[in-house]
């Protein structure tokens, strides 16, 4: 009996030691480590007031780094090397060392994310606090090996990232304003210059080029009575003037304008808001929680959504600065009603096509490919900005509402919305058809 008791005790101690040693396997597989890191990145993007196109770049590279770093632990997932323009195979890990690839994934995400924002201290403080919780769960050698592999993957992604023409576009001249009646002009109250006029020069991820899905042109500028263009302008004017509490709520929910300015006397200040891409990253978070997505599925979802956002913004911005169309606010003030103001503040770039229509549709198609349809969820992304949550039964229902919100808000004509939805549909469908993330 004594021998049996001693043997049982040794067995329990051995198992207990193994469980403690391997505790990190459970802790690090928690997808909240990625969710919280992404939320921190979103918060910093809002704080630093990045433009919607630039924000899409800040989301995509950390997501791809996280995805590539986790792959050695998940053989059912396929590398994006050779699938994304210019991305070469990621360095493979040293198989003689024990590595926690979930930690490597989080570390690669944070490493790249910190490179892309201004408030590095906020990301570093978050990382410090997160690692203080995670490190005690893991043997020191595994910890060091995992961070080292995350660094290696991040360095590889950074080298690829640096070739996307972003740095070169920082040196391009500002957008030139002309007196031509149809052309975009800065709008009140801040009269900000057109943002990112050269964004079409950024290297795409999946689509062949920025102009691959060139949408139909907007109606020709013509403010004579009965013209197609004037009819579209009058539609915006009427919809805003006859707005209801529901249309106002929809417009506000999908505003996502990081440039909202307020003027009191001679003092101007800004209200910080999440970008359109940030809203869809938030929807991705919600979808993962509803679907109870595990660590790899969560990373896949963020990666696919961010790729859809990135290419959709490039496609949209290519058309914006090609058609260079004047905004409803400018036209209505000049030709119809000098005191008219839209429900939403007009963002600082040309009108056609609608950014939310393009990027929301592309993102919705990406999410639908992962989680299916119908997919009921409550969108609470804007609650922290003082707005009520909204319920949707499918991602494409949400993207349709996001698109029409631009008419309700008075900042887009219907052609920009309709053609933008079609443009986003083509971008999203191509990405989903070309990318193979889960091995078949």
XYZ file of C-alpha atoms in Angstrom:
440
model
C 0.000 0.000 0.000
C 2.860 2.356 0.874
C 4.516 1.607 -2.481
C 1.221 2.250 -4.267
C 0.694 5.511 -2.388
C 4.209 6.736 -3.173
C 3.819 5.813 -6.845
C 0.477 7.629 -7.034
C 1.949 10.733 -5.431
C 4.910 10.743 -7.845
C 2.533 10.351 -10.780
C 0.399 13.270 -9.584
C 3.459 15.462 -9.061
C 4.797 14.558 -12.504
C 1.481 15.321 -14.191
C 1.148 18.540 -12.232
C 4.624 19.600 -13.314
C 3.862 18.827 -16.954
C 0.580 20.732 -16.786
C 2.316 23.756 -15.281
C 5.128 23.569 -17.825
C 2.652 23.363 -20.707
C 0.148 25.887 -19.312
C 1.068 28.294 -22.079
C -0.390 25.929 -24.677
C -3.855 26.833 -23.387
C -3.161 30.470 -22.526
C -1.551 31.369 -25.851
C -4.176 29.608 -27.962
C -6.762 32.050 -26.615
C -7.822 34.185 -29.611
C -8.379 37.119 -27.266
C -4.633 37.725 -27.431
C -5.121 38.663 -31.082
C -8.483 40.379 -30.540
C -7.113 42.631 -27.809
C -3.988 43.420 -29.819
C -6.092 44.386 -32.832
C -8.363 46.541 -30.659
C -5.317 48.320 -29.267
C -4.111 48.978 -32.803
C -7.539 50.364 -33.748
C -7.542 52.640 -30.712
C -4.139 54.025 -31.645
C -5.253 54.570 -35.256
C -8.160 56.646 -33.934
C -5.884 58.530 -31.529
C -3.334 59.306 -34.241
C -6.042 60.320 -36.764
C -4.884 58.274 -39.741
C -6.828 58.632 -42.988
C -9.040 55.715 -44.087
C -6.647 54.487 -46.827
C -3.584 54.714 -44.586
C -5.478 52.956 -41.786
C -6.140 50.036 -44.145
C -2.385 49.690 -44.603
C -1.852 49.734 -40.841
C -4.325 46.857 -40.466
C -3.128 44.636 -43.286
C 0.602 44.196 -42.690
C 0.415 43.260 -38.983
C -2.400 40.817 -39.824
C -0.357 39.128 -42.537
C 2.645 38.954 -40.196
C 0.501 37.281 -37.532
C -0.893 34.848 -40.094
C 2.473 33.817 -41.510
C 4.036 33.424 -38.042
C 1.370 30.983 -36.839
C 1.513 28.670 -39.868
C 4.088 26.110 -38.625
C 1.620 25.118 -35.888
C -1.355 24.863 -38.240
C -0.615 22.702 -41.300
C -4.200 23.043 -42.562
C -3.490 26.673 -43.402
C -1.518 27.802 -46.427
C 1.083 30.559 -46.695
C 0.200 33.727 -48.592
C 3.652 33.744 -50.192
C 3.169 33.631 -53.942
C -0.491 34.592 -53.491
C 0.079 38.236 -52.575
C 2.030 40.440 -54.968
C 5.728 40.371 -54.125
C 5.487 38.250 -50.969
C 8.202 35.582 -50.884
C 8.232 32.525 -48.570
C 8.476 33.311 -44.872
C 11.588 32.045 -43.023
C 10.989 28.602 -41.548
C 11.529 27.981 -37.827
C 14.410 26.035 -36.317
C 12.854 22.613 -35.722
C 15.367 21.808 -32.985
C 13.828 24.497 -30.776
C 10.478 24.520 -29.015
C 8.451 27.491 -30.239
C 4.996 28.719 -29.291
C 3.780 29.892 -32.673
C 0.767 31.674 -31.203
C 3.144 33.904 -29.230
C 5.284 34.365 -32.337
C 2.115 35.390 -34.173
C 1.098 37.975 -31.574
C 4.661 39.282 -31.394
C 4.946 39.668 -35.176
C 1.608 41.501 -35.175
C 2.693 43.938 -32.473
C 6.126 44.427 -34.011
C 4.744 45.475 -37.398
C 1.822 47.392 -35.913
C 4.149 49.516 -33.788
C 6.202 50.410 -36.865
C 3.172 51.848 -38.635
C 1.704 54.268 -36.089
C 2.852 57.502 -34.466
C 2.062 56.730 -30.816
C 4.560 53.906 -30.429
C 4.532 54.346 -26.650
C 0.882 53.272 -26.504
C 1.589 50.037 -28.372
C 4.733 49.333 -26.351
C 2.911 49.863 -23.057
C 0.163 47.488 -24.180
C 2.769 44.896 -25.201
C 4.570 45.252 -21.877
C 1.372 44.613 -19.907
C 0.309 41.709 -22.127
C 3.686 40.001 -21.913
C 3.770 40.426 -18.125
C 0.656 38.219 -18.018
C 1.817 35.680 -20.598
C 5.475 35.161 -19.725
C 4.954 33.400 -16.354
C 2.986 30.655 -18.140
C 5.897 29.638 -20.366
C 9.412 28.188 -19.942
C 11.985 30.928 -20.539
C 13.650 29.135 -23.445
C 10.321 28.679 -25.232
C 9.523 32.338 -24.611
C 12.815 33.481 -26.109
C 12.538 31.109 -29.072
C 8.996 32.282 -29.803
C 9.822 35.976 -29.713
C 12.868 35.357 -31.891
C 10.758 33.639 -34.544
C 8.161 36.409 -34.369
C 10.957 38.932 -34.927
C 12.212 36.947 -37.909
C 8.794 36.868 -39.541
C 8.227 40.560 -38.795
C 11.554 41.455 -40.429
C 10.536 39.503 -43.530
C 7.148 41.231 -43.715
C 8.742 44.643 -43.142
C 11.139 44.159 -46.049
C 8.197 43.261 -48.286
C 6.070 46.091 -46.888
C 8.763 48.660 -47.595
C 8.449 47.947 -51.311
C 4.776 48.911 -51.639
C 5.483 52.520 -52.786
C 4.047 54.095 -49.644
C 7.253 55.965 -48.821
C 7.535 57.261 -52.368
C 3.982 58.629 -52.312
C 4.860 60.733 -49.256
C 6.990 62.897 -51.541
C 4.362 63.426 -54.252
C 2.869 66.922 -54.686
C -0.436 67.895 -53.101
C -3.607 67.564 -55.108
C -4.170 70.562 -57.388
C -7.492 72.389 -57.149
C -8.954 73.911 -60.321
C -11.869 76.253 -61.012
C -13.550 73.785 -63.347
C -17.186 73.516 -62.139
C -17.285 69.706 -62.025
C -14.074 69.265 -60.042
C -13.791 68.528 -56.348
C -13.028 71.388 -53.992
C -12.281 71.335 -50.240
C -15.415 71.505 -48.105
C -16.345 73.201 -44.827
C -15.674 73.581 -42.026
C -11.947 72.717 -42.158
C -11.399 72.880 -45.954
C -8.800 70.099 -45.769
C -6.730 69.322 -48.870
C -7.641 66.161 -50.765
C -6.095 63.236 -48.908
C -3.946 60.563 -50.524
C -4.312 61.597 -54.178
C -1.577 59.101 -55.139
C -2.999 56.107 -53.242
C -3.591 54.295 -56.541
C 0.208 54.025 -56.818
C 0.362 51.727 -53.776
C 1.088 48.086 -54.646
C -2.049 45.967 -54.472
C -2.276 42.647 -52.638
C -4.430 40.493 -54.922
C -6.106 42.557 -57.640
C -3.934 43.014 -60.718
C -3.798 46.798 -60.505
C -5.591 49.788 -59.030
C -7.592 50.172 -62.256
C -8.521 46.500 -62.659
C -12.148 47.187 -61.740
C -12.580 50.683 -63.085
C -16.227 51.561 -62.400
C -18.651 53.342 -64.679
C -18.107 57.083 -64.815
C -20.515 59.380 -62.969
C -23.124 61.344 -64.927
C -21.583 64.305 -66.732
C -21.680 67.528 -64.748
C -24.669 69.536 -65.931
C -26.801 71.717 -63.667
C -29.450 72.556 -66.256
C -33.004 71.609 -65.288
C -33.822 67.980 -66.046
C -30.253 66.808 -66.639
C -29.221 63.456 -65.199
C -26.602 65.042 -62.962
C -28.954 67.680 -61.567
C -31.554 64.984 -60.887
C -29.004 63.117 -58.761
C -28.083 66.318 -56.910
C -31.744 67.068 -56.227
C -32.163 63.534 -54.892
C -29.470 64.151 -52.255
C -31.047 67.499 -51.369
C -34.500 65.959 -50.986
C -33.383 62.884 -49.004
C -31.541 65.026 -46.466
C -34.370 67.553 -46.170
C -36.897 64.736 -45.663
C -34.701 62.675 -43.355
C -36.254 60.580 -40.591
C -34.862 59.499 -37.220
C -34.046 56.122 -38.799
C -32.185 57.504 -41.816
C -30.269 59.853 -39.520
C -29.388 56.947 -37.229
C -28.129 54.901 -40.185
C -26.078 57.820 -41.497
C -24.483 58.419 -38.100
C -23.808 54.738 -37.446
C -21.746 54.401 -40.616
C -20.182 57.881 -40.554
C -16.699 56.588 -39.645
C -15.095 59.934 -40.502
C -11.840 60.522 -38.588
C -11.778 64.135 -39.804
C -14.907 65.586 -38.168
C -14.113 69.183 -37.197
C -16.047 71.593 -34.987
C -15.721 75.347 -34.844
C -16.597 77.545 -31.875
C -15.822 81.159 -32.588
C -12.230 81.215 -33.778
C -11.418 77.862 -32.184
C -11.542 74.628 -34.204
C -11.298 71.161 -32.693
C -11.809 67.615 -33.935
C -13.903 64.655 -32.846
C -12.006 61.397 -33.208
C -13.854 58.490 -34.808
C -13.030 55.061 -36.127
C -12.328 54.738 -39.861
C -14.586 52.740 -42.223
C -11.959 49.998 -42.302
C -11.758 50.058 -38.520
C -15.506 49.500 -38.361
C -15.190 46.350 -40.470
C -12.258 45.148 -38.398
C -14.591 45.561 -35.426
C -17.273 43.547 -37.221
C -14.668 40.837 -37.798
C -14.055 40.742 -34.046
C -17.778 40.335 -33.400
C -18.133 37.639 -36.075
C -15.268 35.634 -34.585
C -16.866 35.741 -31.151
C -20.302 34.767 -32.486
C -18.748 31.858 -34.412
C -16.504 30.934 -31.457
C -13.538 31.045 -33.835
C -10.310 29.541 -32.516
C -6.891 31.195 -32.767
C -6.051 30.334 -36.402
C -9.564 31.087 -37.675
C -9.458 34.451 -35.915
C -6.114 35.374 -37.461
C -7.369 34.200 -40.855
C -10.485 36.363 -40.524
C -8.558 39.517 -39.686
C -6.086 38.817 -42.470
C -8.696 38.249 -45.162
C -10.786 41.240 -44.086
C -7.772 43.533 -44.020
C -6.659 42.367 -47.478
C -10.155 43.080 -48.826
C -10.066 46.524 -47.220
C -6.602 47.301 -48.542
C -7.259 46.435 -52.179
C -10.735 47.991 -52.077
C -9.336 51.322 -50.897
C -6.733 51.308 -53.666
C -9.391 50.521 -56.276
C -11.726 53.191 -54.927
C -9.078 55.904 -54.628
C -7.960 55.218 -58.189
C -11.413 56.242 -59.380
C -11.855 59.118 -56.924
C -8.936 61.050 -58.314
C -9.662 60.021 -61.904
C -13.245 61.307 -61.998
C -12.415 64.055 -59.446
C -16.093 64.830 -58.965
C -17.480 67.685 -56.899
C -19.327 66.838 -53.667
C -23.087 67.436 -53.170
C -22.473 70.055 -50.491
C -20.438 72.243 -52.843
C -22.915 71.946 -55.726
C -26.011 72.548 -53.624
C -24.500 75.555 -51.860
C -23.468 77.097 -55.177
C -26.514 76.356 -57.328
C -29.495 75.608 -55.079
C -29.286 76.576 -51.412
C -26.313 78.399 -49.927
C -27.403 77.545 -46.372
C -27.802 73.797 -46.899
C -25.595 71.447 -44.899
C -25.452 67.640 -45.101
C -26.247 65.471 -42.092
C -22.701 64.121 -42.113
C -19.607 66.243 -42.490
C -18.234 65.863 -46.008
C -14.898 63.985 -45.958
C -11.861 65.549 -47.670
C -11.607 63.753 -51.009
C -13.522 63.524 -54.320
C -16.982 62.007 -54.514
C -16.977 59.104 -56.989
C -17.081 56.270 -56.015
C -18.283 55.967 -52.426
C -15.507 54.547 -50.265
C -17.863 52.874 -47.803
C -19.774 51.253 -50.677
C -16.597 49.760 -52.125
C -14.787 48.672 -48.975
C -17.880 47.494 -47.080
C -19.025 45.284 -49.940
C -15.564 43.780 -50.403
C -15.210 43.121 -46.664
C -18.695 41.625 -46.423
C -17.899 39.208 -49.242
C -14.691 38.176 -47.494
C -16.453 37.585 -44.177
C -19.298 35.714 -45.876
C -16.761 33.350 -47.456
C -15.505 32.491 -43.958
C -18.662 32.445 -41.849
C -21.462 31.891 -44.356
C -24.876 33.479 -44.721
C -27.238 34.087 -43.022
C -25.051 35.133 -40.115
C -26.920 37.030 -37.422
C -24.950 39.432 -35.261
C -25.288 42.694 -33.377
C -22.871 45.396 -34.460
C -21.773 47.241 -31.322
C -18.609 48.770 -32.811
C -19.915 52.333 -32.530
C -21.245 52.039 -28.965
C -18.055 53.510 -27.520
C -18.647 56.527 -29.765
C -22.117 57.094 -28.321
C -24.243 55.267 -30.908
C -26.779 52.481 -30.437
C -25.915 48.979 -31.727
C -27.597 47.682 -34.864
C -28.589 44.103 -35.714
C -27.938 42.384 -39.043
C -28.740 38.942 -40.431
C -25.917 38.910 -42.978
C -22.695 40.769 -43.676
C -24.021 41.901 -47.052
C -27.081 43.374 -45.314
C -24.685 45.485 -43.274
C -22.638 46.524 -46.297
C -25.815 47.527 -48.157
C -26.827 49.715 -45.240
C -23.330 51.206 -45.067
C -23.586 52.081 -48.751
C -26.990 53.786 -48.641
C -25.945 55.640 -45.480
C -23.873 57.921 -47.700
C -27.008 59.160 -49.462
C -28.828 59.540 -46.136
C -25.887 61.543 -44.844
C -25.886 63.865 -47.848
C -22.293 63.222 -48.890
C -22.737 61.047 -52.019
C -24.919 60.826 -55.112
C -26.594 57.495 -55.864
C -24.317 56.543 -58.799
C -21.287 56.646 -56.471
C -23.110 54.232 -54.192
C -24.452 51.869 -56.858
C -21.251 51.773 -58.897
C -19.233 51.555 -55.674
C -21.129 48.470 -54.519
C -20.480 46.823 -57.891
C -16.798 47.787 -57.693
C -16.461 46.384 -54.167
C -18.265 43.203 -55.201
C -15.741 42.600 -57.965
C -12.786 43.284 -55.659
C -14.114 41.009 -52.916
C -15.081 38.163 -55.229
C -11.701 38.186 -56.946
C -9.834 38.091 -53.631
C -11.952 35.225 -52.320
C -11.557 33.280 -55.573
C -7.787 33.731 -55.767
C -6.672 33.314 -52.162
C -6.320 29.843 -50.688
C -5.805 30.216 -46.957
C -7.232 26.904 -45.767
C -5.834 23.912 -47.631
C -8.448 22.008 -49.592
